[in-house]
Short mmCIF file of C-alpha atoms in Angstrom, two decimals:
data_model
loop_
_atom_site.label_atom_id
_atom_site.label_comp_id
_atom_site.label_asym_id
_atom_site.label_seq_id
_atom_site.Cartn_x
_atom_site.Cartn_y
_atom_site.Cartn_z
CA MET A 1 104.45 78.69 89.98
CA GLY A 2 106.18 80.82 87.39
CA ALA A 3 104.02 79.68 84.47
CA PRO A 4 100.98 81.95 85.00
CA SER A 5 101.57 85.67 84.98
CA LEU A 6 101.26 87.56 88.23
CA TRP A 7 97.75 88.89 88.53
CA TYR A 8 96.46 92.29 89.54
CA ASP A 9 96.34 91.89 93.34
CA GLU A 10 99.81 90.33 93.40
CA LEU A 11 101.15 93.24 91.38
CA LEU A 12 99.54 95.76 93.73
CA GLU A 13 101.52 94.21 96.59
CA LEU A 14 104.77 93.93 94.63
CA ASP A 15 104.51 97.52 93.43
CA ILE A 16 104.52 98.64 97.06
CA ALA A 17 107.18 96.13 98.12
CA GLN A 18 109.63 97.19 95.40
CA GLY A 19 109.52 100.81 96.56
CA PRO A 20 111.32 102.45 99.50
CA PHE A 21 110.91 100.71 102.85
CA SER A 22 109.68 103.91 104.48
CA ALA A 23 106.92 104.26 101.87
CA ILE A 24 105.33 100.86 102.54
CA GLY A 25 103.37 101.74 105.68
CA PRO A 26 101.74 104.96 104.38
CA GLN A 27 100.40 103.18 101.27
CA LEU A 28 98.72 100.26 103.03
CA PRO A 29 95.56 101.98 104.37
CA ARG A 30 94.54 102.72 100.78
CA HIS A 31 94.56 98.97 100.11
CA ALA A 32 93.07 98.01 103.51
CA ALA A 33 96.19 95.90 104.07
CA MET A 34 98.40 94.98 107.00
CA PRO A 35 102.19 95.25 106.66
CA LEU A 36 103.87 91.92 107.51
CA ASP A 37 103.77 90.28 104.08
CA TYR A 38 104.76 93.56 102.41
CA TYR A 39 107.83 93.92 104.62
CA LEU A 40 108.80 90.31 103.92
CA MET A 41 108.42 90.90 100.18
CA TYR A 42 110.48 94.10 100.42
CA GLY A 43 113.56 92.04 101.21
CA TRP A 44 112.58 89.12 99.00
CA VAL A 45 112.20 91.04 95.71
CA ARG A 46 115.68 92.47 96.12
CA MET A 47 117.04 88.96 95.65
CA GLY A 48 115.07 88.33 92.44
CA ARG A 49 112.11 89.48 90.36
CA GLN A 50 111.13 86.30 88.55
CA ASP A 51 107.48 85.33 88.88
CA PHE A 52 108.26 81.97 90.48
CA TRP A 53 110.70 83.60 92.91
CA VAL A 54 108.28 86.16 94.33
CA ARG A 55 105.74 83.36 94.92
CA TRP A 56 108.14 81.24 96.97
CA PRO A 57 107.28 82.81 100.37
CA ALA A 58 103.60 81.94 99.88
CA LEU A 59 104.59 78.39 98.93
CA PHE A 60 106.76 78.12 102.03
CA PHE A 61 103.94 79.17 104.35
CA GLY A 62 101.47 76.96 102.51
CA VAL A 63 103.71 73.91 102.82
CA LEU A 64 104.41 74.70 106.48
CA SER A 65 100.66 74.60 107.08
CA ILE A 66 100.63 70.87 106.26
CA PRO A 67 102.75 69.65 109.23
CA LEU A 68 101.00 72.20 111.44
CA THR A 69 97.66 70.67 110.44
CA TYR A 70 99.01 67.23 111.30
CA ALA A 71 100.37 68.43 114.64
CA LEU A 72 97.09 70.00 115.70
CA ALA A 73 94.85 67.17 114.43
CA ARG A 74 97.01 64.58 116.20
CA ARG A 75 96.68 66.44 119.48
CA LEU A 76 92.97 67.01 119.02
CA PHE A 77 92.17 63.42 118.01
CA ASN A 78 94.82 60.83 117.16
CA ARG A 79 97.68 60.09 114.81
CA ARG A 80 95.46 58.63 112.07
CA VAL A 81 93.30 61.73 111.94
CA GLY A 82 96.47 63.82 111.84
CA TYR A 83 97.75 61.98 108.78
CA ILE A 84 94.39 62.16 107.00
CA ALA A 85 93.95 65.89 107.74
CA ALA A 86 97.49 66.64 106.54
CA LEU A 87 96.88 64.65 103.35
CA LEU A 88 93.63 66.50 102.67
CA MET A 89 95.37 69.82 103.27
CA THR A 90 98.16 68.85 100.86
CA VAL A 91 95.78 68.32 97.94
CA ALA A 92 93.10 70.90 98.81
CA LEU A 93 92.75 73.23 95.83
CA PHE A 94 91.76 76.08 98.16
CA ALA A 95 95.09 75.87 99.98
CA VAL A 96 97.16 75.08 96.88
CA ARG A 97 95.79 78.09 95.01
CA TYR A 98 96.64 80.64 97.66
CA SER A 99 100.00 79.01 98.36
CA GLN A 100 101.02 80.13 94.88
CA GLU A 101 100.02 83.78 95.08
CA THR A 102 102.09 86.70 96.25
CA ARG A 103 99.48 87.68 98.78
CA PRO A 104 99.30 87.37 102.59
CA TYR A 105 96.71 84.57 102.73
CA ALA A 106 99.11 81.61 102.99
CA LEU A 107 100.94 83.49 105.75
CA LEU A 108 97.62 84.15 107.48
CA LEU A 109 96.71 80.46 107.22
CA CYS A 110 100.04 79.39 108.72
CA CYS A 111 99.89 81.90 111.59
CA THR A 112 96.29 80.93 112.37
CA LEU A 113 97.32 77.30 112.70
CA ILE A 114 100.16 78.28 115.03
CA ALA A 115 97.79 80.31 117.22
CA PHE A 116 95.17 77.55 117.52
CA LEU A 117 97.81 74.88 118.08
CA GLY A 118 99.26 76.96 120.89
CA LEU A 119 95.82 77.62 122.42
CA TRP A 120 94.90 73.93 122.45
CA GLN A 121 98.24 73.03 124.00
CA VAL A 122 97.75 75.66 126.72
CA TYR A 123 94.65 73.92 128.05
CA ARG A 124 95.89 70.42 127.26
CA THR A 125 99.17 70.72 129.17
CA HIS A 126 98.64 73.86 131.30
CA LYS A 127 102.17 74.94 130.43
CA MET A 128 102.31 78.70 130.30
CA HIS A 129 105.04 78.89 127.66
CA TYR A 130 102.46 77.85 125.05
CA TRP A 131 100.93 81.29 125.46
CA LEU A 132 104.04 82.57 123.69
CA VAL A 133 103.11 80.34 120.73
CA VAL A 134 99.59 81.79 120.79
CA MET A 135 100.91 85.35 120.85
CA VAL A 136 103.37 84.72 118.01
CA GLY A 137 100.65 83.15 115.87
CA LEU A 138 98.08 85.84 116.61
CA SER A 139 100.59 88.63 116.07
CA GLY A 140 101.66 87.21 112.70
CA ALA A 141 98.05 86.74 111.66
CA ALA A 142 97.00 90.22 112.82
CA LEU A 143 99.90 91.79 110.92
CA SER A 144 98.78 89.87 107.83
CA HIS A 145 95.06 90.66 107.68
CA TYR A 146 92.36 92.58 109.54
CA PHE A 147 90.04 89.58 109.62
CA THR A 148 92.30 87.98 112.22
CA LEU A 149 90.17 89.92 114.70
CA PHE A 150 87.25 87.61 113.98
CA LEU A 151 89.35 84.68 115.24
CA LEU A 152 89.36 86.28 118.66
CA VAL A 153 85.67 85.45 119.09
CA PRO A 154 86.00 81.62 119.02
CA MET A 155 89.28 81.83 120.92
CA GLY A 156 87.73 84.10 123.53
CA LEU A 157 84.74 81.78 123.93
CA PHE A 158 87.10 78.83 124.36
CA VAL A 159 89.00 80.67 127.11
CA ALA A 160 85.80 81.95 128.75
CA GLY A 161 84.21 78.50 128.71
CA HIS A 162 87.15 76.97 130.55
CA GLN A 163 87.19 79.84 133.02
CA LEU A 164 83.47 79.54 133.70
CA PHE A 165 83.76 75.88 134.68
CA HIS A 166 86.93 76.33 136.74
CA LEU A 167 86.33 79.51 138.73
CA ASN A 168 88.13 78.18 141.80
CA GLN A 169 91.30 77.03 140.03
CA PRO A 170 94.09 79.67 139.90
CA ARG A 171 95.76 78.27 136.77
CA TYR A 172 92.65 78.98 134.70
CA TRP A 173 92.69 82.57 135.94
CA ARG A 174 96.31 82.75 134.79
CA HIS A 175 95.27 81.47 131.37
CA THR A 176 92.59 84.15 131.16
CA ALA A 177 95.13 86.79 132.17
CA TYR A 178 97.51 85.63 129.43
CA PHE A 179 94.71 85.80 126.88
CA ALA A 180 94.02 89.37 128.00
CA LEU A 181 97.74 90.05 127.56
CA ALA A 182 97.56 88.65 124.02
CA LEU A 183 94.71 91.07 123.28
CA LEU A 184 96.81 93.91 124.63
CA VAL A 185 99.71 92.89 122.37
CA LEU A 186 97.39 92.95 119.36
CA ALA A 187 96.10 96.39 120.36
CA LEU A 188 99.69 97.64 120.58
CA LEU A 189 100.49 96.20 117.14
CA PHE A 190 97.48 97.90 115.59
CA GLY A 191 98.35 101.09 117.43
CA LEU A 192 101.95 101.05 116.19
CA ASN A 193 100.63 100.67 112.65
CA GLY A 194 98.22 103.58 113.08
CA ARG A 195 95.07 101.46 112.81
CA ILE A 196 93.66 101.53 116.32
CA LEU A 197 91.28 104.47 115.76
CA VAL A 198 90.06 103.05 112.46
CA LEU A 199 89.37 99.70 114.12
CA TYR A 200 87.61 101.39 117.01
CA ARG A 201 85.29 103.30 114.68
CA LEU A 202 84.58 100.22 112.57
CA SER A 203 83.97 98.06 115.64
CA TYR A 204 81.66 100.63 117.19
CA ARG A 205 79.60 100.96 114.02
CA PHE A 206 79.59 97.22 113.34
CA SER A 207 78.33 96.54 116.86
CA SER A 208 75.18 98.47 115.96
CA VAL A 209 74.21 95.51 113.76
CA VAL A 210 73.44 93.53 116.92
CA ILE A 211 71.05 96.25 118.09
CA GLN A 212 69.71 97.14 114.64
CA PRO A 213 69.95 94.05 112.37
CA GLU A 214 67.73 95.79 109.83
CA THR A 215 70.81 97.80 108.77
CA LEU A 216 72.01 94.67 106.96
CA VAL A 217 69.25 94.99 104.36
CA LEU A 218 69.55 98.72 103.71
CA PRO A 219 69.74 99.84 100.06
CA ALA A 220 73.28 99.81 98.65
CA VAL A 221 73.47 103.61 98.51
CA GLU A 222 72.90 103.80 102.28
CA LYS A 223 75.69 101.37 103.20
CA PRO A 224 79.19 102.67 104.09
CA ASN A 225 80.89 101.39 100.91
CA GLY A 226 77.96 101.99 98.58
CA GLY A 227 77.49 98.34 97.59
CA SER A 228 74.92 95.69 98.38
CA GLY A 229 77.41 93.24 99.90
CA PRO A 230 77.27 89.44 99.48
CA PRO A 231 73.93 87.90 98.43
CA MET A 232 71.56 86.57 101.05
CA ASP A 233 70.69 83.19 99.53
CA SER A 234 71.64 79.54 99.90
CA ARG A 235 73.25 79.36 96.47
CA PHE A 236 75.82 81.92 97.54
CA PHE A 237 76.83 79.82 100.56
CA VAL A 238 77.10 76.66 98.47
CA GLU A 239 79.23 78.29 95.76
CA ASN A 240 81.35 80.63 97.88
CA VAL A 241 81.69 78.84 101.21
CA LEU A 242 81.06 75.11 100.91
CA THR A 243 82.58 74.60 97.47
CA PRO A 244 85.95 76.27 98.23
CA LEU A 245 86.25 74.26 101.43
CA THR A 246 85.47 70.99 99.63
CA ALA A 247 85.53 70.46 95.86
CA THR A 248 83.64 71.72 92.82
CA GLY A 249 81.71 68.59 91.84
CA SER A 250 78.27 68.11 93.38
CA SER A 251 79.06 64.50 94.34
CA SER A 252 82.35 65.59 95.91
CA LEU A 253 80.57 68.36 97.80
CA LEU A 254 78.08 65.83 99.13
CA PHE A 255 80.82 63.34 100.05
CA TYR A 256 82.92 65.85 101.98
CA ASN A 257 79.97 67.25 103.86
CA ALA A 258 78.69 63.76 104.68
CA LEU A 259 82.05 63.05 106.34
CA PHE A 260 81.82 66.41 108.08
CA MET A 261 78.39 65.48 109.48
CA VAL A 262 79.73 62.11 110.64
CA GLY A 263 82.38 64.02 112.57
CA LEU A 264 79.72 66.24 114.14
CA LEU A 265 77.62 63.22 115.16
CA SER A 266 80.07 62.59 117.97
CA LEU A 267 78.55 65.59 119.73
CA ILE A 268 75.32 63.69 120.38
CA TYR A 269 77.09 60.99 122.37
CA ARG A 270 77.26 62.07 125.99
CA GLY A 271 80.68 61.83 127.54
CA HIS A 272 82.43 61.39 124.19
CA HIS A 273 86.16 61.96 124.48
CA TYR A 274 86.36 64.40 121.56
CA HIS A 275 83.46 66.74 122.38
CA ARG A 276 85.78 69.58 123.32
CA ALA A 277 87.94 69.17 120.22
CA ILE A 278 84.95 69.22 117.86
CA LEU A 279 83.45 72.30 119.53
CA PHE A 280 86.88 73.95 119.35
CA LEU A 281 87.03 73.34 115.59
CA CYS A 282 83.38 74.30 115.00
CA GLY A 283 83.96 77.66 116.66
CA TRP A 284 87.05 78.24 114.52
CA LEU A 285 85.17 77.26 111.35
CA LEU A 286 81.74 78.79 111.74
CA LEU A 287 82.10 82.00 113.75
CA PRO A 288 84.69 83.76 111.53
CA ILE A 289 82.72 82.89 108.39
CA LEU A 290 79.51 84.23 109.92
CA LEU A 291 81.23 87.39 111.17
CA ILE A 292 82.99 88.04 107.86
CA TYR A 293 79.75 87.62 105.94
CA THR A 294 77.84 89.89 108.33
CA PHE A 295 80.57 92.53 108.29
CA LEU A 296 80.72 92.63 104.48
CA LEU A 297 76.93 92.75 104.28
CA TYR A 298 76.90 95.65 106.72
CA ARG A 299 79.65 97.51 104.86
CA GLY A 300 78.24 96.80 101.40
CA THR A 301 81.48 95.18 100.21
CA PHE A 302 81.99 92.19 97.93
CA PHE A 303 82.83 88.77 99.35
CA ALA A 304 86.04 87.01 98.24
CA VAL A 305 86.55 83.34 99.07
CA ARG A 306 90.13 84.01 100.13
CA TYR A 307 88.79 85.73 103.25
CA ILE A 308 87.77 82.37 104.73
CA LEU A 309 90.93 80.42 103.83
CA TYR A 310 92.08 80.45 107.44
CA THR A 311 89.06 78.33 108.43
CA LEU A 312 89.99 75.51 106.03
CA PRO A 313 92.09 73.48 108.54
CA ALA A 314 89.18 73.33 110.99
CA TYR A 315 86.85 71.98 108.30
CA LEU A 316 89.35 69.41 107.04
CA MET A 317 90.14 68.18 110.55
CA ILE A 318 86.46 67.51 111.23
CA VAL A 319 86.19 65.76 107.84
CA ALA A 320 89.28 63.68 108.65
CA TYR A 321 87.84 62.75 112.04
CA GLY A 322 84.51 61.84 110.42
CA LEU A 323 86.33 59.67 107.90
CA ASP A 324 88.24 57.92 110.69
CA ARG A 325 85.05 57.36 112.70
CA LEU A 326 83.15 56.02 109.68
CA ALA A 327 85.93 53.56 108.89
CA GLY A 328 85.89 52.48 112.54
CA TRP A 329 82.14 51.87 112.49
CA LEU A 330 82.38 49.87 109.25
CA VAL A 331 84.98 47.45 110.64
CA LYS A 332 83.36 47.12 114.05
CA PRO A 333 81.74 43.74 113.20
CA VAL A 334 85.21 42.26 112.59
CA THR A 335 86.02 40.40 115.81
CA SER A 336 89.65 39.43 115.23
CA ARG A 337 91.98 42.23 116.32
CA SER A 338 94.57 41.59 113.63
CA TYR A 339 91.94 41.41 110.89
CA ARG A 340 90.27 44.51 112.27
CA GLN A 341 93.49 46.50 111.85
CA ILE A 342 93.79 45.36 108.25
CA ALA A 343 90.12 46.09 107.63
CA LEU A 344 90.52 49.55 109.16
CA VAL A 345 93.42 50.37 106.85
CA VAL A 346 91.46 49.14 103.84
CA GLY A 347 88.40 51.11 104.94
CA LEU A 348 90.42 54.30 105.40
CA VAL A 349 91.99 53.91 101.96
CA LEU A 350 88.62 53.32 100.31
CA LEU A 351 87.21 56.44 101.95
CA VAL A 352 90.25 58.65 101.38
CA VAL A 353 90.61 57.82 97.68
CA PRO A 354 87.34 59.52 96.54
CA ALA A 355 88.30 62.64 98.49
CA LEU A 356 91.71 62.68 96.81
CA ILE A 357 90.27 62.05 93.35
CA ALA A 358 87.90 65.00 93.77
CA GLN A 359 90.79 67.30 94.64
CA PHE A 360 93.03 65.95 91.88
CA ASN A 361 90.29 66.64 89.33
CA ASP A 362 89.96 70.19 90.63
CA LEU A 363 93.73 70.67 90.58
CA GLN A 364 93.94 69.39 87.02
CA ALA A 365 91.23 71.81 85.91
CA TYR A 366 92.91 74.64 87.81
CA TYR A 367 96.29 74.13 86.17
CA ALA A 368 94.75 73.65 82.72
CA ALA A 369 92.70 76.84 82.93
CA GLU A 370 93.80 80.00 81.17
CA SER A 371 95.50 82.61 83.33
CA ARG A 372 93.04 85.18 84.61
CA GLU A 373 95.25 88.06 83.41
CA ASP A 374 98.50 87.97 81.46
CA TRP A 375 100.24 91.16 82.49
CA ARG A 376 103.58 89.57 81.69
CA ALA A 377 102.55 89.40 78.02
CA VAL A 378 101.73 93.12 78.19
CA GLY A 379 105.21 93.84 79.55
CA GLN A 380 106.88 91.71 76.88
CA LEU A 381 104.90 93.43 74.12
CA LEU A 382 105.96 96.85 75.39
CA SER A 383 109.57 95.76 75.89
CA ASN A 384 109.74 94.54 72.29
CA HIS A 385 107.97 97.37 70.52
CA ALA A 386 107.62 100.52 72.66
CA ALA A 387 110.18 103.19 71.77
CA PRO A 388 111.91 105.33 74.43
CA ASP A 389 109.83 108.36 73.41
CA ASP A 390 106.52 106.51 73.60
CA VAL A 391 104.16 106.96 76.52
CA VAL A 392 102.39 104.07 78.23
CA ILE A 393 99.05 105.10 79.69
CA ALA A 394 97.91 102.28 81.98
CA VAL A 395 94.57 103.22 83.51
CA LYS A 396 94.42 101.74 87.04
CA ALA A 397 97.11 99.29 85.89
CA GLU A 398 100.20 101.30 86.82
CA PRO A 399 101.43 98.62 89.29
CA ALA A 400 101.43 96.00 86.53
CA ILE A 401 103.46 98.22 84.23
CA ASN A 402 105.79 99.24 87.06
CA TRP A 403 106.67 95.59 87.57
CA TYR A 404 106.71 94.22 84.02
CA TYR A 405 107.85 97.33 82.13
CA PRO A 406 109.77 99.61 84.55
CA PRO A 407 110.70 102.25 81.90
CA ALA A 408 107.07 103.42 81.99
CA SER A 409 106.73 103.44 85.79
CA ALA A 410 104.12 105.75 87.26
CA PRO A 411 102.49 106.03 90.71
CA PHE A 412 99.29 104.08 91.19
CA GLY A 413 96.30 106.16 90.12
CA THR A 414 98.27 108.50 87.83
CA TYR A 415 95.96 107.89 84.86
CA GLY A 416 92.74 107.61 86.81
CA ARG A 417 91.70 111.09 85.62
CA THR A 418 91.41 112.75 82.21
CA GLU A 419 93.88 115.61 82.78
CA PRO A 420 97.04 113.46 83.23
CA ILE A 421 96.10 111.41 80.17
CA ARG A 422 95.74 114.55 78.04
CA ALA A 423 99.02 115.93 79.39
CA ALA A 424 100.86 112.72 78.52
CA MET A 425 99.34 112.63 75.04
CA ALA A 426 100.36 116.25 74.42
CA GLN A 427 104.01 115.35 75.03
CA HIS A 428 104.16 112.04 73.15
CA PRO A 429 102.73 111.44 69.65
CA ARG A 430 103.03 107.63 69.91
CA ARG A 431 100.92 106.19 72.74
CA TRP A 432 100.20 102.80 74.24
CA PHE A 433 96.98 102.51 76.23
CA VAL A 434 96.71 99.57 78.64
CA LEU A 435 93.09 99.01 79.66
CA SER A 436 91.50 96.19 81.59
CA SER A 437 88.44 95.05 83.52
CA TYR A 438 89.79 97.05 86.49
CA SER A 439 89.40 100.29 84.55
CA PHE A 440 86.27 99.41 82.60
CA LYS A 441 83.88 101.79 84.36
CA ARG A 442 86.31 104.69 83.96
CA ASP A 443 87.64 104.20 80.45
CA GLU A 444 84.45 103.75 78.42
CA LYS A 445 84.78 107.11 76.63
CA LEU A 446 88.49 106.52 76.10
CA ARG A 447 87.77 103.20 74.37
CA GLU A 448 85.18 104.91 72.15
CA TRP A 449 87.76 107.55 71.18
CA LEU A 450 90.42 104.95 70.45
CA ALA A 451 88.22 102.58 68.43
CA PRO A 452 88.44 104.30 64.99
CA GLN A 453 92.07 105.43 65.17
CA ALA A 454 94.02 102.79 67.11
CA VAL A 455 94.96 99.15 66.79
CA ARG A 456 93.44 96.93 69.45
CA ILE A 457 95.77 94.17 70.68
CA VAL A 458 93.74 91.86 72.89
CA ILE A 459 95.92 90.08 75.46
CA ASP A 460 93.22 88.11 77.26
CA ARG A 461 89.56 88.44 78.20
CA ARG A 462 90.37 91.12 80.76
CA THR A 463 93.30 93.01 79.28
CA VAL A 464 93.76 94.93 76.04
CA VAL A 465 96.50 97.19 74.65
CA TYR A 466 95.75 99.98 72.16
CA LEU A 467 98.46 101.45 69.93
CA GLN A 468 97.67 104.96 68.73
CA HIS A 469 99.89 107.46 66.92
CA LYS A 470 99.00 111.08 66.23
CA GLY A 471 98.75 111.66 62.49
CA LYS A 472 98.54 107.96 61.59
CA SER A 473 95.45 105.97 60.72
CA ALA A 474 94.50 102.59 62.11
CA ARG A 475 95.49 101.06 58.74
CA ASP A 476 98.97 102.58 59.03
CA LEU A 477 99.34 101.20 62.53
CA LEU A 478 98.14 97.76 61.44
CA ALA A 479 101.02 97.67 58.98
CA GLU A 480 103.36 98.17 61.96
CA VAL A 481 101.62 95.61 64.14
CA LYS A 482 101.82 93.09 61.30
CA GLN A 483 105.58 92.96 61.93
CA PHE A 484 105.31 92.69 65.74
CA ASN A 485 106.41 89.75 67.82
CA LEU A 486 102.93 89.24 69.25
CA PRO A 487 101.80 87.22 72.27
CA GLN A 488 101.13 83.66 71.16
CA LYS A 489 97.46 83.72 72.05
CA SER A 490 94.47 82.80 69.93
CA LEU A 491 92.47 85.83 71.11
CA THR A 492 95.27 88.19 70.08
CA TYR A 493 95.44 86.87 66.53
CA ALA A 494 91.67 86.49 66.13
CA PHE A 495 90.90 90.11 67.07
CA LEU A 496 93.71 91.40 64.88
CA ALA A 497 92.48 89.22 62.01
CA ASP A 498 89.10 90.94 62.27
CA GLN A 499 90.76 94.37 62.19
CA PHE A 500 92.80 93.43 59.11
CA LYS A 501 89.59 92.24 57.45
CA ARG A 502 87.84 95.55 58.14
CA ALA A 503 90.89 97.40 56.82
CA GLY A 504 90.65 95.42 53.57
CA ASP A 505 93.82 93.36 54.07
CA ILE A 506 92.18 89.97 53.50
CA GLU A 507 95.44 88.11 52.96
CA THR A 508 96.84 89.13 56.35
CA SER A 509 93.46 88.51 57.97
CA ARG A 510 93.52 84.98 56.59
CA THR A 511 97.06 84.43 57.91
CA PHE A 512 96.11 85.67 61.36
CA TYR A 513 92.99 83.49 61.51
CA HIS A 514 95.12 80.47 60.66
CA GLN A 515 97.40 81.35 63.56
CA ALA A 516 94.41 81.84 65.89
CA ILE A 517 93.13 78.39 64.92
CA ALA A 518 96.53 76.84 65.61
CA LEU A 519 96.62 78.46 69.07
CA ALA A 520 92.98 77.74 69.98
CA ASP A 521 92.49 76.41 73.51
CA SER A 522 89.37 74.37 72.80
CA ALA A 523 87.50 72.67 70.00
CA GLY A 524 84.70 75.22 70.28
CA GLN A 525 87.07 78.14 69.95
CA LYS A 526 88.79 76.49 67.00
CA ALA A 527 85.44 75.94 65.27
CA ARG A 528 84.47 79.60 65.70
CA TYR A 529 87.70 80.81 64.15
CA GLU A 530 87.40 78.32 61.29
CA ALA A 531 83.91 79.68 60.58
CA LEU A 532 85.23 83.26 60.54
CA LEU A 533 88.05 82.20 58.25
CA ALA A 534 85.63 80.49 55.88
CA ALA A 535 83.48 83.64 55.80
CA LEU A 536 86.34 85.77 54.45
CA PRO A 537 85.83 86.88 50.83
CA ASP A 538 87.97 85.30 48.15
CA LEU A 539 90.95 87.46 47.21
CA ASN A 540 89.98 87.34 43.54
CA ASP A 541 86.60 88.90 44.42
CA THR A 542 88.03 91.61 46.67
CA ILE A 543 88.69 95.16 45.56
CA ILE A 544 91.09 97.02 47.83
CA LEU A 545 90.90 100.78 47.56
CA GLU A 546 94.17 102.56 48.20
#
């Protein structure tokens, strides 16, 4: 967990969590965040700042989701389905990924499982103390993310359906009253966090979609957030909904969804014992996804797959049930009871193994992939080579610098405008500019200004550091950078090799290309750098003008 650097969203949360406790709440509306995970991290980061340490809470909640999945699946179906569902949850890349990020999604997943486990137990046992479990789960989920509100729709339909068919039974009226109490508790929690009016306005406007569905296809400029929202095509649903819930390979996608359909087939058999359980899971799976998609389309906001993580257990439980049913159908011709048990075990193993292999392949690719952003390398570079009088201008990346290089701490958004950048440059002749994909639309002119007079140190495909010094040329600064303890990355050395070549220092360019080749992540990358190295002019044919 500590191998990849913390990425941008994690650093946004940690930047808030490492500040004063009283300052956490006022900053959250800007990030459209709820406070629970931030308050937990406030205490946690005071016991350690290592990357692996700050990811431990997410791992804890992710691991806790495994026995919760088993507990719910066992009560919905049987012990076998519980074991299969828990096993699928253990190796699911979707769950593993967000159980290693300092974000609230693993906590949201865990709390969602608690809430649905409690709700099922309420109507299974009719013991009122399970409503406390529901309220704890819903409260934790609501304090983790706004999209918890979409879970209230399938839960409300589940409660209403039972009430509708048991109008003359007092205990069902008590259940409905407790559900209303749970809604009141959530309203109080949102009210205490100052969000009730915002939610009311959003809910009121979003409800207009039902009356005026044409608002979903308005031009981007006419939508509240000025974007087009998620695409309206089948490819989007395959890549951003089905694939995260299953696996990336087309055969794996087909296999998982075939098992899912087998699970749903039980609905066509009248009087089937598990009708209610399957409908319960379908509501949990489908309605939040549909509501999230519609809401983001209405708002004109991008879709992130993490928003639907809390529906993963419902999908996997139906898949596990389908797998169990399929194995049962396959061994049905076996007449001997003892042989049937053996055949069932063999059938389950043969069906589970392809599902596990698909996930293991995805996990292997995930862990082998390059980190999306290496802010830790930025911090190490600055720690090694930035002087006390230097200024670090991190455009929209202040939280990353605040965490990895505290001497240059600045409030988020400090360098989002030209005036603060000019003021900082006026006071400090030696400047470090940290730019990234998160600032790309704002820093285009700044990059153009830096290009002829600064050294460009590429950290990864999203992040770059420029070193610029008033009164010094890029060639002068390259002589400094030549002595730096640089990040051991092929991109870093390759881009610097090109700058040394353009500055006329062919010998250093050749050395840096050799290092880039040695650090190359793939054969294709290695071949490209070898071609660039071979294209360098021979030193005997090069005239360097001083």
